[in-house]
Coordinates of C-alpha atoms in Angstrom, one line a residue:
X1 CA -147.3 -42.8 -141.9
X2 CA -148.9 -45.0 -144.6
X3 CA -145.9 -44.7 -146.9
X4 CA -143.4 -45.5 -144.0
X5 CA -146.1 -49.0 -143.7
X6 CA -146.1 -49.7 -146.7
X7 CA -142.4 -49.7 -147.7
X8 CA -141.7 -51.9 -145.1
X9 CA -144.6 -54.3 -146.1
X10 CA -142.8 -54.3 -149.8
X11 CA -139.7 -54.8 -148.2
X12 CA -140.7 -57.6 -146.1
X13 CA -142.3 -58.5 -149.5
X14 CA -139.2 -58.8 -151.3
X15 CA -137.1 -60.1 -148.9
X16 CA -139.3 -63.0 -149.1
X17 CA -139.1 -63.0 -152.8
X18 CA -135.4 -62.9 -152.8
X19 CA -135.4 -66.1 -149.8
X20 CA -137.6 -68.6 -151.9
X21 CA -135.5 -67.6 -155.3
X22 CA -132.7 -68.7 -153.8
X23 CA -133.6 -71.7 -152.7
X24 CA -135.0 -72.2 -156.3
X25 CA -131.5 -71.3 -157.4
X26 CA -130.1 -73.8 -154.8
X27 CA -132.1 -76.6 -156.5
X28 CA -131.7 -76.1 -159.9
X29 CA -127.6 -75.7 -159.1
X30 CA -127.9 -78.7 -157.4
X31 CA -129.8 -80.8 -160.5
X32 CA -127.3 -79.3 -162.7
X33 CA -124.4 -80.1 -160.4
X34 CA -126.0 -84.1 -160.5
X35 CA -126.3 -83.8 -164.7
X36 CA -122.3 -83.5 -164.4
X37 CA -122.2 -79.3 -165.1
X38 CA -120.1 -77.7 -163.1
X39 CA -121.5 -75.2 -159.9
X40 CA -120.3 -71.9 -158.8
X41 CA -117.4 -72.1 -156.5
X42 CA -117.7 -70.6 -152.7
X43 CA -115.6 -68.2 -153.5
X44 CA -118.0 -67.0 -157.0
X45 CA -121.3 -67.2 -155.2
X46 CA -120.3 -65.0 -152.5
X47 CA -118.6 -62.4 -155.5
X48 CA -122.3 -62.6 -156.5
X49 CA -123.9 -62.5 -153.2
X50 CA -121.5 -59.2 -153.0
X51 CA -122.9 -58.0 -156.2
X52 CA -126.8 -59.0 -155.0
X53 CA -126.1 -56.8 -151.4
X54 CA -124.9 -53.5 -153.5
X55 CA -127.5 -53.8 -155.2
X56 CA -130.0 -54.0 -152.9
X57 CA -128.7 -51.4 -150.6
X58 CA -128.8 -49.2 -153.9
X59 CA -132.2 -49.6 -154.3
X60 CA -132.9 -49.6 -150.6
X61 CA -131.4 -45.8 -150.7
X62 CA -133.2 -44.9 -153.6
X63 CA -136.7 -45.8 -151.5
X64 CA -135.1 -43.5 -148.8
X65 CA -134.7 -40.8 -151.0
X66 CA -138.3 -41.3 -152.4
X67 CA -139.5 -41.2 -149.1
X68 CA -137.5 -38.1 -148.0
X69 CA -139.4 -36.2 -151.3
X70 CA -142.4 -37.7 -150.2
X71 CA -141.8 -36.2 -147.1
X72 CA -140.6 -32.7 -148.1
X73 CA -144.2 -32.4 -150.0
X74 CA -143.5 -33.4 -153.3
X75 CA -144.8 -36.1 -155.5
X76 CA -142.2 -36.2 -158.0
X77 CA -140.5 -39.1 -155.8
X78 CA -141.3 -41.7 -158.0
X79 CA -139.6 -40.0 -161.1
X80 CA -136.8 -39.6 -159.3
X81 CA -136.4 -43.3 -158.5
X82 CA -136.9 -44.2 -162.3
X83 CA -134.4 -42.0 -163.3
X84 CA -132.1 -43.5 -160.3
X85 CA -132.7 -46.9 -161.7
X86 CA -131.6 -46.1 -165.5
X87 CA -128.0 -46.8 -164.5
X88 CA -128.4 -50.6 -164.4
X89 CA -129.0 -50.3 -168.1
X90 CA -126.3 -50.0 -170.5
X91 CA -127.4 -46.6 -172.2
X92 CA -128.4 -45.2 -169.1
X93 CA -127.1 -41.7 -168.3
X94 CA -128.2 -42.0 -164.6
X95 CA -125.9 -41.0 -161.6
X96 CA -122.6 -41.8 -162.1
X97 CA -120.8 -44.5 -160.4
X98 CA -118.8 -44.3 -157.7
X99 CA -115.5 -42.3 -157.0
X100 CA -112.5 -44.5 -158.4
X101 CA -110.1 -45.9 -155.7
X102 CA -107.4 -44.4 -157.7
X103 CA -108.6 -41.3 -158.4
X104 CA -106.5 -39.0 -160.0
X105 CA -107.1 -37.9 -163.6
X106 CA -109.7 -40.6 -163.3
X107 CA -111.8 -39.2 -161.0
X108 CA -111.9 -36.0 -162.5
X109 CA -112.5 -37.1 -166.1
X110 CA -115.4 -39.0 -164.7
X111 CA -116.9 -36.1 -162.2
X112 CA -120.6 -35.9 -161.9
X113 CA -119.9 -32.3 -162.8
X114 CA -118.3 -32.9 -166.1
X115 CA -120.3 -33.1 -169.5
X116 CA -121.1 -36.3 -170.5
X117 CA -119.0 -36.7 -174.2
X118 CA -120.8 -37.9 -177.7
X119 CA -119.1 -40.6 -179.4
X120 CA -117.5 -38.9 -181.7
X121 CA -115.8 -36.6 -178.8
X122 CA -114.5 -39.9 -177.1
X123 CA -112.8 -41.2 -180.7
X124 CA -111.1 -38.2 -181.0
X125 CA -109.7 -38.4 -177.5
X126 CA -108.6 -42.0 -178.5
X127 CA -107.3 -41.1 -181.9
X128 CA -105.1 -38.4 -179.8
X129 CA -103.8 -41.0 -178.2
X130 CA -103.3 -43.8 -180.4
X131 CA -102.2 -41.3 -183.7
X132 CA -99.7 -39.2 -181.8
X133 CA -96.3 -38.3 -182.2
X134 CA -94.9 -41.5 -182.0
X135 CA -96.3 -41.9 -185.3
X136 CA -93.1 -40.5 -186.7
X137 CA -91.3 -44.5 -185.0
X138 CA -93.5 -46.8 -187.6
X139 CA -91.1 -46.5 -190.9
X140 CA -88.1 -47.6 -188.4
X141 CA -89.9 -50.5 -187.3
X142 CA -90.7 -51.7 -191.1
X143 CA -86.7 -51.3 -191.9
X144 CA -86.2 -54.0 -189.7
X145 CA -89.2 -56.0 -190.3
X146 CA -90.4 -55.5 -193.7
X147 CA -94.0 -56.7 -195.0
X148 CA -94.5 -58.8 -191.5
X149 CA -93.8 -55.1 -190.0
X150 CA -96.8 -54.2 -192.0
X151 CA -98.6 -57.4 -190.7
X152 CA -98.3 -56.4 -187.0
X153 CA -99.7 -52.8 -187.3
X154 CA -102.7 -54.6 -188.0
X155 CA -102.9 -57.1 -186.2
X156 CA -101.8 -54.7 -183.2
X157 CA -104.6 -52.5 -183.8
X158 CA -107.0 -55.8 -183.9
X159 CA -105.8 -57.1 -180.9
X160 CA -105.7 -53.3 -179.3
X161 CA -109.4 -52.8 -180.3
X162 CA -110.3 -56.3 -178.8
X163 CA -108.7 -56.0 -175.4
X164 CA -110.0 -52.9 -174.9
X165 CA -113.2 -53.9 -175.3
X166 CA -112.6 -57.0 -172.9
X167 CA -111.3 -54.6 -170.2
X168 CA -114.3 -52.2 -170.9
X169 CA -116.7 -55.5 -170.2
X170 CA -114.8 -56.2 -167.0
X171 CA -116.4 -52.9 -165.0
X172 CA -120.1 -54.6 -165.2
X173 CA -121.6 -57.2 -163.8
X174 CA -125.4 -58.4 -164.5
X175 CA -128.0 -58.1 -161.5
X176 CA -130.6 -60.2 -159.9
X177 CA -132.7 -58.7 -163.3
X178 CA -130.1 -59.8 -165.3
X179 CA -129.5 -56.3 -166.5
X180 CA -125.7 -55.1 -166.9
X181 CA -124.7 -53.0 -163.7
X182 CA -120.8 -51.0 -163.7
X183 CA -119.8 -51.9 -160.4
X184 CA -115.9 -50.9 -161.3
X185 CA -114.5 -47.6 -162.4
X186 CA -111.4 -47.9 -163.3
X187 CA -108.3 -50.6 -164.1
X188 CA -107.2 -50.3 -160.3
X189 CA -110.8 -51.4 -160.0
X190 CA -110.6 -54.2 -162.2
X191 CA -107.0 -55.2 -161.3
X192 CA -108.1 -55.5 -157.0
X193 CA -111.1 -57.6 -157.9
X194 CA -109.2 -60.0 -159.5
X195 CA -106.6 -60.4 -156.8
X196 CA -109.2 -60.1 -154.5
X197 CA -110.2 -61.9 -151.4
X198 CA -106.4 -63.0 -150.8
X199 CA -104.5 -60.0 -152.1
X200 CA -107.3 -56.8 -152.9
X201 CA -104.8 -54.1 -153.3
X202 CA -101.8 -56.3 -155.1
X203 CA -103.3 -55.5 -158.3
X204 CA -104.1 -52.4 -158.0
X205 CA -100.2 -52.0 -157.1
X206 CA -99.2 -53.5 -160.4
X207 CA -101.3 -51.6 -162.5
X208 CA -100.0 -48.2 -160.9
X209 CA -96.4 -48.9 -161.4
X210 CA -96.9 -49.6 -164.7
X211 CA -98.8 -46.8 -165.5
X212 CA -96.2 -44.6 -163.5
X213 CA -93.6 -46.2 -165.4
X214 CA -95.1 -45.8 -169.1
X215 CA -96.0 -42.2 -167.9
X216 CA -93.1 -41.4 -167.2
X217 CA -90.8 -43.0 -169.8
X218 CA -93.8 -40.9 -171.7
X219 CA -92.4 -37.8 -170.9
X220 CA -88.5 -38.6 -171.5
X221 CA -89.8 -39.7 -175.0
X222 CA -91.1 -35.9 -175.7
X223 CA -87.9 -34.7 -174.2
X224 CA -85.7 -36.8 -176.4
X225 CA -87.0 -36.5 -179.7
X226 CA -87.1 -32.5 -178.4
X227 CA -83.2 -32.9 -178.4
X228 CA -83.3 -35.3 -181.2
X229 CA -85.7 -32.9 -183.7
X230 CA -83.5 -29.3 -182.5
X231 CA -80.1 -30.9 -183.3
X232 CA -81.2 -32.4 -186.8
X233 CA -82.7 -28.9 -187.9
X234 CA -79.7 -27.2 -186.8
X235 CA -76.9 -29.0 -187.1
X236 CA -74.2 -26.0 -188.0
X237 CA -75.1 -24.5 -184.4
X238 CA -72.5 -25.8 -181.7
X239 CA -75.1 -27.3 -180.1
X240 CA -75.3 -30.8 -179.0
X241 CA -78.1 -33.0 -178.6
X242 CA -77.8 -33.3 -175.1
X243 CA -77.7 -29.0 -174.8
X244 CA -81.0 -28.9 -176.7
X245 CA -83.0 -31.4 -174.2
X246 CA -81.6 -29.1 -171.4
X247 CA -83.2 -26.7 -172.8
X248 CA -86.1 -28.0 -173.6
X249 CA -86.7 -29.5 -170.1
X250 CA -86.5 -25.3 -168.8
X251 CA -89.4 -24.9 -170.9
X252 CA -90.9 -27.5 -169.0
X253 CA -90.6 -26.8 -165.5
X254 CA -93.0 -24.9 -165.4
X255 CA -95.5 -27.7 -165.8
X256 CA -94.4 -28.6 -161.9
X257 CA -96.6 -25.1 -160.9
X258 CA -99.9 -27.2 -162.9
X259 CA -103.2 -27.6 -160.6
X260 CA -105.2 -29.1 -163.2
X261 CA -105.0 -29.5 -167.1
X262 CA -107.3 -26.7 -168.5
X263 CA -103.8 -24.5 -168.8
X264 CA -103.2 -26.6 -171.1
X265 CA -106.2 -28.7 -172.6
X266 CA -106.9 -25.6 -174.7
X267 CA -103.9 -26.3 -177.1
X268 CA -104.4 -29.7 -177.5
X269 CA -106.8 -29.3 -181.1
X270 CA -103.6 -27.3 -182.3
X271 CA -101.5 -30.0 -181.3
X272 CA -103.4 -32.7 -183.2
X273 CA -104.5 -30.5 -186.0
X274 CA -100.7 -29.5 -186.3
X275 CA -99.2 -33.1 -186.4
X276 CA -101.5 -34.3 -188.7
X277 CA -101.1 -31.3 -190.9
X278 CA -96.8 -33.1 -190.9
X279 CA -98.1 -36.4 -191.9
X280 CA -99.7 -35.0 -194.8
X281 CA -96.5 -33.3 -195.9
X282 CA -94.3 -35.8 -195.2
X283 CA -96.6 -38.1 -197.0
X284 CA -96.7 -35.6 -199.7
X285 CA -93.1 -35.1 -200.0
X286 CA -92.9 -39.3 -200.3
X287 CA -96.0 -39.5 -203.0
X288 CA -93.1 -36.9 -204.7
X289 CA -90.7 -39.4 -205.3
X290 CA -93.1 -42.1 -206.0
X291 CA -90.6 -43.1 -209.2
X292 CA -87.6 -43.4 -207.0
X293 CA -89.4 -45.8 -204.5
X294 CA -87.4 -48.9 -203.2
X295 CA -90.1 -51.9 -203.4
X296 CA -87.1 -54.2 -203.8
X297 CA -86.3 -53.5 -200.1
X298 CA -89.4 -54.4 -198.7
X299 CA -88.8 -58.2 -198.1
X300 CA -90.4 -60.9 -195.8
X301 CA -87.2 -61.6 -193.9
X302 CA -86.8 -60.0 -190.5
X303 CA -83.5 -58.8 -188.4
X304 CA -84.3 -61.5 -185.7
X305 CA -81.9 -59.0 -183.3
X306 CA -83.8 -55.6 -184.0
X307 CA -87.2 -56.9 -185.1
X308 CA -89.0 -57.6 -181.4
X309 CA -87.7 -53.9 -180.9
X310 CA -90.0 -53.3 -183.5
X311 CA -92.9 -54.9 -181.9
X312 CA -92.9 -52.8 -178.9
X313 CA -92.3 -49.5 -181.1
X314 CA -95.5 -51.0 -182.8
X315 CA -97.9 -51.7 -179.7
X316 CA -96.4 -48.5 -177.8
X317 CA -98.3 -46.6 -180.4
X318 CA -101.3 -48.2 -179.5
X319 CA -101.4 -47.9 -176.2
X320 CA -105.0 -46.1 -174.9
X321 CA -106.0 -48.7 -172.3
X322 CA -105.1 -46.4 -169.8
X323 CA -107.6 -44.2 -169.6
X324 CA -110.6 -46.2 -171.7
X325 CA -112.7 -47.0 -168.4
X326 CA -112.7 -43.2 -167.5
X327 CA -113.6 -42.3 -171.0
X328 CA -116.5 -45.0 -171.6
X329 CA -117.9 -43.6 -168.0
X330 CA -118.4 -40.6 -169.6
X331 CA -120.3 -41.2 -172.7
X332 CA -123.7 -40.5 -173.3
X333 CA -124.2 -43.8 -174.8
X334 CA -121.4 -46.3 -173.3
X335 CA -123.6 -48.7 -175.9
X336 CA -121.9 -46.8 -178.9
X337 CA -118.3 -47.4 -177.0
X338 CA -117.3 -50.7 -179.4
X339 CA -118.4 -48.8 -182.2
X340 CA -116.6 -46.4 -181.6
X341 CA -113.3 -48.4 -180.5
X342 CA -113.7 -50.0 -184.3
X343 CA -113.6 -46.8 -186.5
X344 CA -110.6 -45.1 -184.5
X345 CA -108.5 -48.6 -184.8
X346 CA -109.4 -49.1 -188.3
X347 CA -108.5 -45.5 -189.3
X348 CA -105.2 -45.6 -187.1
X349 CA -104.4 -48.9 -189.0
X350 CA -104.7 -47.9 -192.5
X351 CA -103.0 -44.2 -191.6
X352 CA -100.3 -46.0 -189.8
X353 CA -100.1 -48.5 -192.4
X354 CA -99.7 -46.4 -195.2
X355 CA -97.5 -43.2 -193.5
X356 CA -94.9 -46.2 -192.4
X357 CA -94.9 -47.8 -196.1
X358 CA -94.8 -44.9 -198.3
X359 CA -92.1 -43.3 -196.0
X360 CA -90.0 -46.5 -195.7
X361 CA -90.8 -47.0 -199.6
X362 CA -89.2 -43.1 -199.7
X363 CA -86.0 -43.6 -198.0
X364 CA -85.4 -47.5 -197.6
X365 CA -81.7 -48.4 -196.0
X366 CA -81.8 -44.8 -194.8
X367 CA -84.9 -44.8 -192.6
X368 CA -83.6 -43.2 -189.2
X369 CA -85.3 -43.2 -185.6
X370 CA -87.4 -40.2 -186.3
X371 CA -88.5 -40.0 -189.9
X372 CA -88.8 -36.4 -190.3
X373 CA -85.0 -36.5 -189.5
X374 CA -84.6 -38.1 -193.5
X375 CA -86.1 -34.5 -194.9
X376 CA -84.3 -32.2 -197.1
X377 CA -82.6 -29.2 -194.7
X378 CA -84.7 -26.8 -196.5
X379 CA -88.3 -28.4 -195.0
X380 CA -86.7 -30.3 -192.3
X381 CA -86.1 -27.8 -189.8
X382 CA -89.8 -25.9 -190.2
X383 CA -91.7 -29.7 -190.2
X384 CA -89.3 -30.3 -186.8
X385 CA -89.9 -27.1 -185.7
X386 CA -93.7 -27.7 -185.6
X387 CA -93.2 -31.3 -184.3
X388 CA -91.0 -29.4 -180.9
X389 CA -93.8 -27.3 -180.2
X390 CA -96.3 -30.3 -179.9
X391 CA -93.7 -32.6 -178.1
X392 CA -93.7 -29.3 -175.5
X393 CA -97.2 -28.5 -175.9
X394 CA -97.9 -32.7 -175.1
X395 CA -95.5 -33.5 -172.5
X396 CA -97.8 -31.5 -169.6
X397 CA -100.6 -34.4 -169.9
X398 CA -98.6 -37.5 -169.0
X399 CA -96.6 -35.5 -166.6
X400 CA -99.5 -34.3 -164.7
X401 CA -101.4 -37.8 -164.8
X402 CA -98.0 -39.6 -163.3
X403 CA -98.1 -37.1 -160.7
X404 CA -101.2 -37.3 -159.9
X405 CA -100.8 -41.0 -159.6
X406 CA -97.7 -40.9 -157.5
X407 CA -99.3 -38.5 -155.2
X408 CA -102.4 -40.7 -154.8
X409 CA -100.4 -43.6 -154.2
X410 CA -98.0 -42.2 -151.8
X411 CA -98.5 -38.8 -149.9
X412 CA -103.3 -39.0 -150.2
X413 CA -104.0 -42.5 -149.2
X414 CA -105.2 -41.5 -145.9
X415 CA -104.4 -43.8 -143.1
X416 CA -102.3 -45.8 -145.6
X417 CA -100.1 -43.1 -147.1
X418 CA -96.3 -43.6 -146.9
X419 CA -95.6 -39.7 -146.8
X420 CA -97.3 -36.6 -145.5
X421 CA -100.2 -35.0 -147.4
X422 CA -98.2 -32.6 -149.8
X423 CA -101.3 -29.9 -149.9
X424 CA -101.8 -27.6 -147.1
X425 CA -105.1 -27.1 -145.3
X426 CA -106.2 -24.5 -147.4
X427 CA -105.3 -26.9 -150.8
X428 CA -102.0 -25.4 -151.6
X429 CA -99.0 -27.2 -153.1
X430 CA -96.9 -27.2 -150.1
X431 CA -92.9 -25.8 -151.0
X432 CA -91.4 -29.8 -150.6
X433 CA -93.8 -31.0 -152.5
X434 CA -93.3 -28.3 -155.5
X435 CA -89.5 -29.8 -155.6
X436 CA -90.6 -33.2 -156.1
X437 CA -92.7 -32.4 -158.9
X438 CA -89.6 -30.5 -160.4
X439 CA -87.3 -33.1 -159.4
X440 CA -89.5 -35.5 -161.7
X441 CA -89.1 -32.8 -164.7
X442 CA -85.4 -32.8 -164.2
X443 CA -85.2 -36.9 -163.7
X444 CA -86.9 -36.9 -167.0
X445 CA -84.2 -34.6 -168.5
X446 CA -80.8 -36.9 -167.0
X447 CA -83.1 -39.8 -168.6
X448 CA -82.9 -38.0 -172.3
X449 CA -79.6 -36.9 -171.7
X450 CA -77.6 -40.4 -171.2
X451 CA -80.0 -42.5 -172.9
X452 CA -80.6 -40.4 -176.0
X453 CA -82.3 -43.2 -178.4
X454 CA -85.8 -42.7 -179.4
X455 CA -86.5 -46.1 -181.0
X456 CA -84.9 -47.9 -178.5
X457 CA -86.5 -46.1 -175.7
X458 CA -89.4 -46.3 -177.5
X459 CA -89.9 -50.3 -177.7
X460 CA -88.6 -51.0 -174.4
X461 CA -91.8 -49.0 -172.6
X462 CA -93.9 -50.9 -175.2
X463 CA -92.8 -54.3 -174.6
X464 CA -92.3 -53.6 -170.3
X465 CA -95.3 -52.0 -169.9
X466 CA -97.6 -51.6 -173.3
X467 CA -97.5 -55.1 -174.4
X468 CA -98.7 -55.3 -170.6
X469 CA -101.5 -53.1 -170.0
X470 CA -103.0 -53.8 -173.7
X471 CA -102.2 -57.5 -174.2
X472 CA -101.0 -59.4 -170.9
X473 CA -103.7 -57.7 -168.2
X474 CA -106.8 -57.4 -170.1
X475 CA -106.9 -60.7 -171.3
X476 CA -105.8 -61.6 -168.0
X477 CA -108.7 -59.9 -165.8
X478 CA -111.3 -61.1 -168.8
X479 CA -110.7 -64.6 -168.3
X480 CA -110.6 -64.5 -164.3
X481 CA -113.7 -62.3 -163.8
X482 CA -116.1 -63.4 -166.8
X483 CA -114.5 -66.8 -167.0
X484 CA -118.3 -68.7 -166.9
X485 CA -120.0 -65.8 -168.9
X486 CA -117.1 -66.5 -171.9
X487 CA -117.6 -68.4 -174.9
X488 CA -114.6 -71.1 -176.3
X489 CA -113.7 -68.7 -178.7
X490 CA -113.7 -65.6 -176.6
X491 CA -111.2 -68.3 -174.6
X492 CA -109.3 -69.2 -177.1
X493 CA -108.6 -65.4 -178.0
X494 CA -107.9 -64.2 -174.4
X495 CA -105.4 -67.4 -174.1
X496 CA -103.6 -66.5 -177.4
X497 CA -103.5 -63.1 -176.4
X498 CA -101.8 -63.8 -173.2
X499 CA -99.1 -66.2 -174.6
X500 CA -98.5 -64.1 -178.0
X501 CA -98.1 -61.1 -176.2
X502 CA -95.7 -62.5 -173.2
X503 CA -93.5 -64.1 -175.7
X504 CA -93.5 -60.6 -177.4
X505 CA -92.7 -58.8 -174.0
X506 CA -90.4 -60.6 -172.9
X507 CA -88.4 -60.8 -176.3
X508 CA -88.9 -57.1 -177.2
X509 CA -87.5 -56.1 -173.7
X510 CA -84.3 -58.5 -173.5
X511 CA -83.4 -57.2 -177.2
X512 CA -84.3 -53.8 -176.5
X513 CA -81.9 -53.3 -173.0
X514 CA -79.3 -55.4 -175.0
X515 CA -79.5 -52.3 -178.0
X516 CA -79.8 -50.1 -175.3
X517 CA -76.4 -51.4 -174.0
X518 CA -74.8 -51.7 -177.2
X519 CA -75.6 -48.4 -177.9
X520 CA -74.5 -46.6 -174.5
X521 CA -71.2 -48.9 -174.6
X522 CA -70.0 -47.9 -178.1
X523 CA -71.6 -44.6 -177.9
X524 CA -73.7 -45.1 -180.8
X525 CA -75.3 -41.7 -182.4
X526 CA -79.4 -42.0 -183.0

């Protein structure tokens, strides 16, 4: 009874507190307002007075729950609390935030269940996904840009690094203590807060088509450089192209029976292990024929027609934004997460840099689409042999997350769900919605079979939905939510972000339908 009295005494206590503060804060707006500095709008101060509210019910249900201990016998309450309370601070590792709107992979890479991940666990999840196979795209991309090709993998893993920083910063918000709180968990978070009150779910729409669109176009890349790699290391079999993704998507299917990735996550050390075993020997098979390298061809002047393709081939390989706000959730020290974002971007940069030059340097005029396609026959087909497996062994994740997303979105939204739930009561793939997934595998397959062109593929999803979810959105979000927080250079980046990387969108995607076009209309070979 006399801890029930006096936690409503301290509440009464504080509510008081929290009355006369903000009429201080009234005031001094107010003075400042007169001094000619500009006041919070009515739409801000009640974003804050949102932000105030959550946190005050959080720590009004962390009183219950010491009160409930209390209760029980125990006098370990107030431990409890203080260990509640850690997760306003940055390095905190208290209870996890809440379940993302989106859900998904999200949701289960950020489980209260799962591990939390060292540093050095989450850079190697981000050098999978910024050093993968798409790697093999760079030395095309300086044929038709030269040294300014070089230029823009750097600056691209800059500007990567910084925007997803930028988006990272956009899931907290300070308290009434002024201490850093993650009120958002994901982009679909980030994306509805900034459309919100008017439109709360518009951008959580955008960000889901485009990650269901560079998901998917994802997976039709593994399946075409599949066909692309098995019909360059066997080119006396009458075999086309086209026959080898066929096949390749059969190995696939099964990938429509996945419940959750641990059939697969166990491969994916191989996988990485494996591809960077082929950059060493094709970068050892360049340093080979050092004396017959072509510096002569690497000039300043661009192919204005080809060289925005380049640009998206260059930021798709970048793209991790995706799934940085899940990752950074589940660090033990979310303070080490810009540490970390520098020493994966200035590794990928410097490999990326110097696989693309010495390979271009290698084969000049003669760079094709895939670079391991320029090998001699007699490595060529065990390097592409090696490179199939991980294009097979790589195409479950993106396949699974773009399911899970679509499935979210449009058969587990409760009330809001366009279709039927596609699980049974007892949490069975019902049979209809086992030949969607497999109808997804085999739209994936037409995809690689009429538009067969790595490259071109390749910088279109960069510059439609890359340059978008790493340049365009993140900039975007930073300068609408943080907007009074930001400092004139932070603005100045965030502006020239945006503007560089439309122009660059909007360029690489008119020139890369127009090759695709070209292509399909002359029947072009890769």
């Amino acid at each position: 009874m006399a801890t029930v009295i006096r936690s409503k005494i301290s509440n009464k206590l504080s509510n008081a507190a929290t009355t006369v503060t903000n009429k201080s804060q009234a005031k001094v707006s107010g003075m400042f307002a007169r001094l000619g500095f500009q006041a919070a709008t009515d739409e801000e101060g009640l974003g804050f007075a949102a932000c105030d509210d959550l946190d005050y019910d959080h720590r009004q249900g962390l009183q219950m729950d010491i009160l409930k201990t209390e209760e029980m016998g125990g006098e370990g309450g107030g431990e409890t609390g203080v260990e509640g309370d850690s997760h306003y601070q940055r390095d905190g590792t208290g209870p996890p935030p809440s379940a993302s709107k989106d859900g998904g992979l999200c949701s289960e890479l950020g489980s209260p269940d799962k591990p939390k991940i060292t540093a050095w666990e989450a850079g190697w999840n981000v050098t999978n996904a910024i050093q993968g196979m798409f790697v093999l795209g760079l030395p095309y991309a300086i044929l038709h840009g030269g040294y300014l090709g070089l230029f823009l993998i750097i600056f691209a893993a800059v500007v990567c690094c910084y925007t997803g920083k930028i988006l990272i910063a956009c899931l907290y918000e300070e308290n009434e203590d002024g201490q850093l709180v993650r009120v958002r968990d994901s982009y679909v978070d980030i994306a509805n807060a900034c459309c919100a009150p008017r439109f709360p779910a518009l951008g959580g729409h955008v960000v889901n088509v485009a990650q269901i669109i560079e998901l998917v176009m994802t997976c039709i890349l593994y399946v075409v450089v599949s066909g692309n790699l098995m019909y360059n290391s066997f080119p006396n079999f009458p075999v086309s192209q086209r026959s080898w993704a066929i096949i390749a998507t059969v190995a696939l299917l099964p990938c429509a029976f996945l419940k959750n990735l641990k059939a697969v996550s166990k491969f994916s050390l191989l996988c990485t292990l494996a591809h960077f075993i082929i950059n060493i020997l094709v970068i050892a098979y360049c340093l080979s024929r050092a004396r017959d390298w072509a510096w002569d061809k690497v000039k300043f002047y661009i192919d204005v027609k080809k060289f925005p393709i380049s640009i998206g081939i260059i930021v798709f390989s970048y793209t991790s934004q995706i799934f940085l706000p899940s990752l950074e959730g589940n660090m033990q020290k979310p303070s080490e997460f810009h540490c970390m974002m520098n020493w994966t971007h200035i590794a990928a940069c410097i490999l990326k840099g110097l696989f693309a030059l010495v390979a271009y340097l290698t084969w000049a005029d003669e760079t094709k689409e895939v670079i391991t396609d320029n090998l001699p026959s007699s490595i060529r087909a065990v390097v592409n042999l090696f490179l199939v497996s991980k294009a097979l062994l790589s195409y479950p994740l993106p396949f699974f997350a773009a399911v899970e997303v679509l499935e979210k979105t449009f058969f587990q939204d409760g009330a809001r769900a366009v279709f039927p739930d596609c699980y049974g009561g007892d949490g069975r793939l019902k049979s209809w919605g086992l030949s969607l997934r497999c109808a997804l595998v085999v739209f994936t397959m037409f995809m690689a079979i009429y538009v067969p062109h790595f490259a071109l593929l390749m910088g279109l999803t960069g510059s439609l939905t890359g340059a978008g979810l790493c340049f365009l959105l993140p900039s975007l979000f930073h300068l609408k939510l943080l907007w009074r927080k930001l400092l004139w250079h932070q603005v100045f980046f965030d502006v020239a972000i945006f503007v560089i990387g439309g122009i660059c969108s909007i360029s690489g995607f008119i020139h890369s339908v127009e090759g695709l076009i070209e292509a399909y209309k002359y029947n072009l070979a890769d």
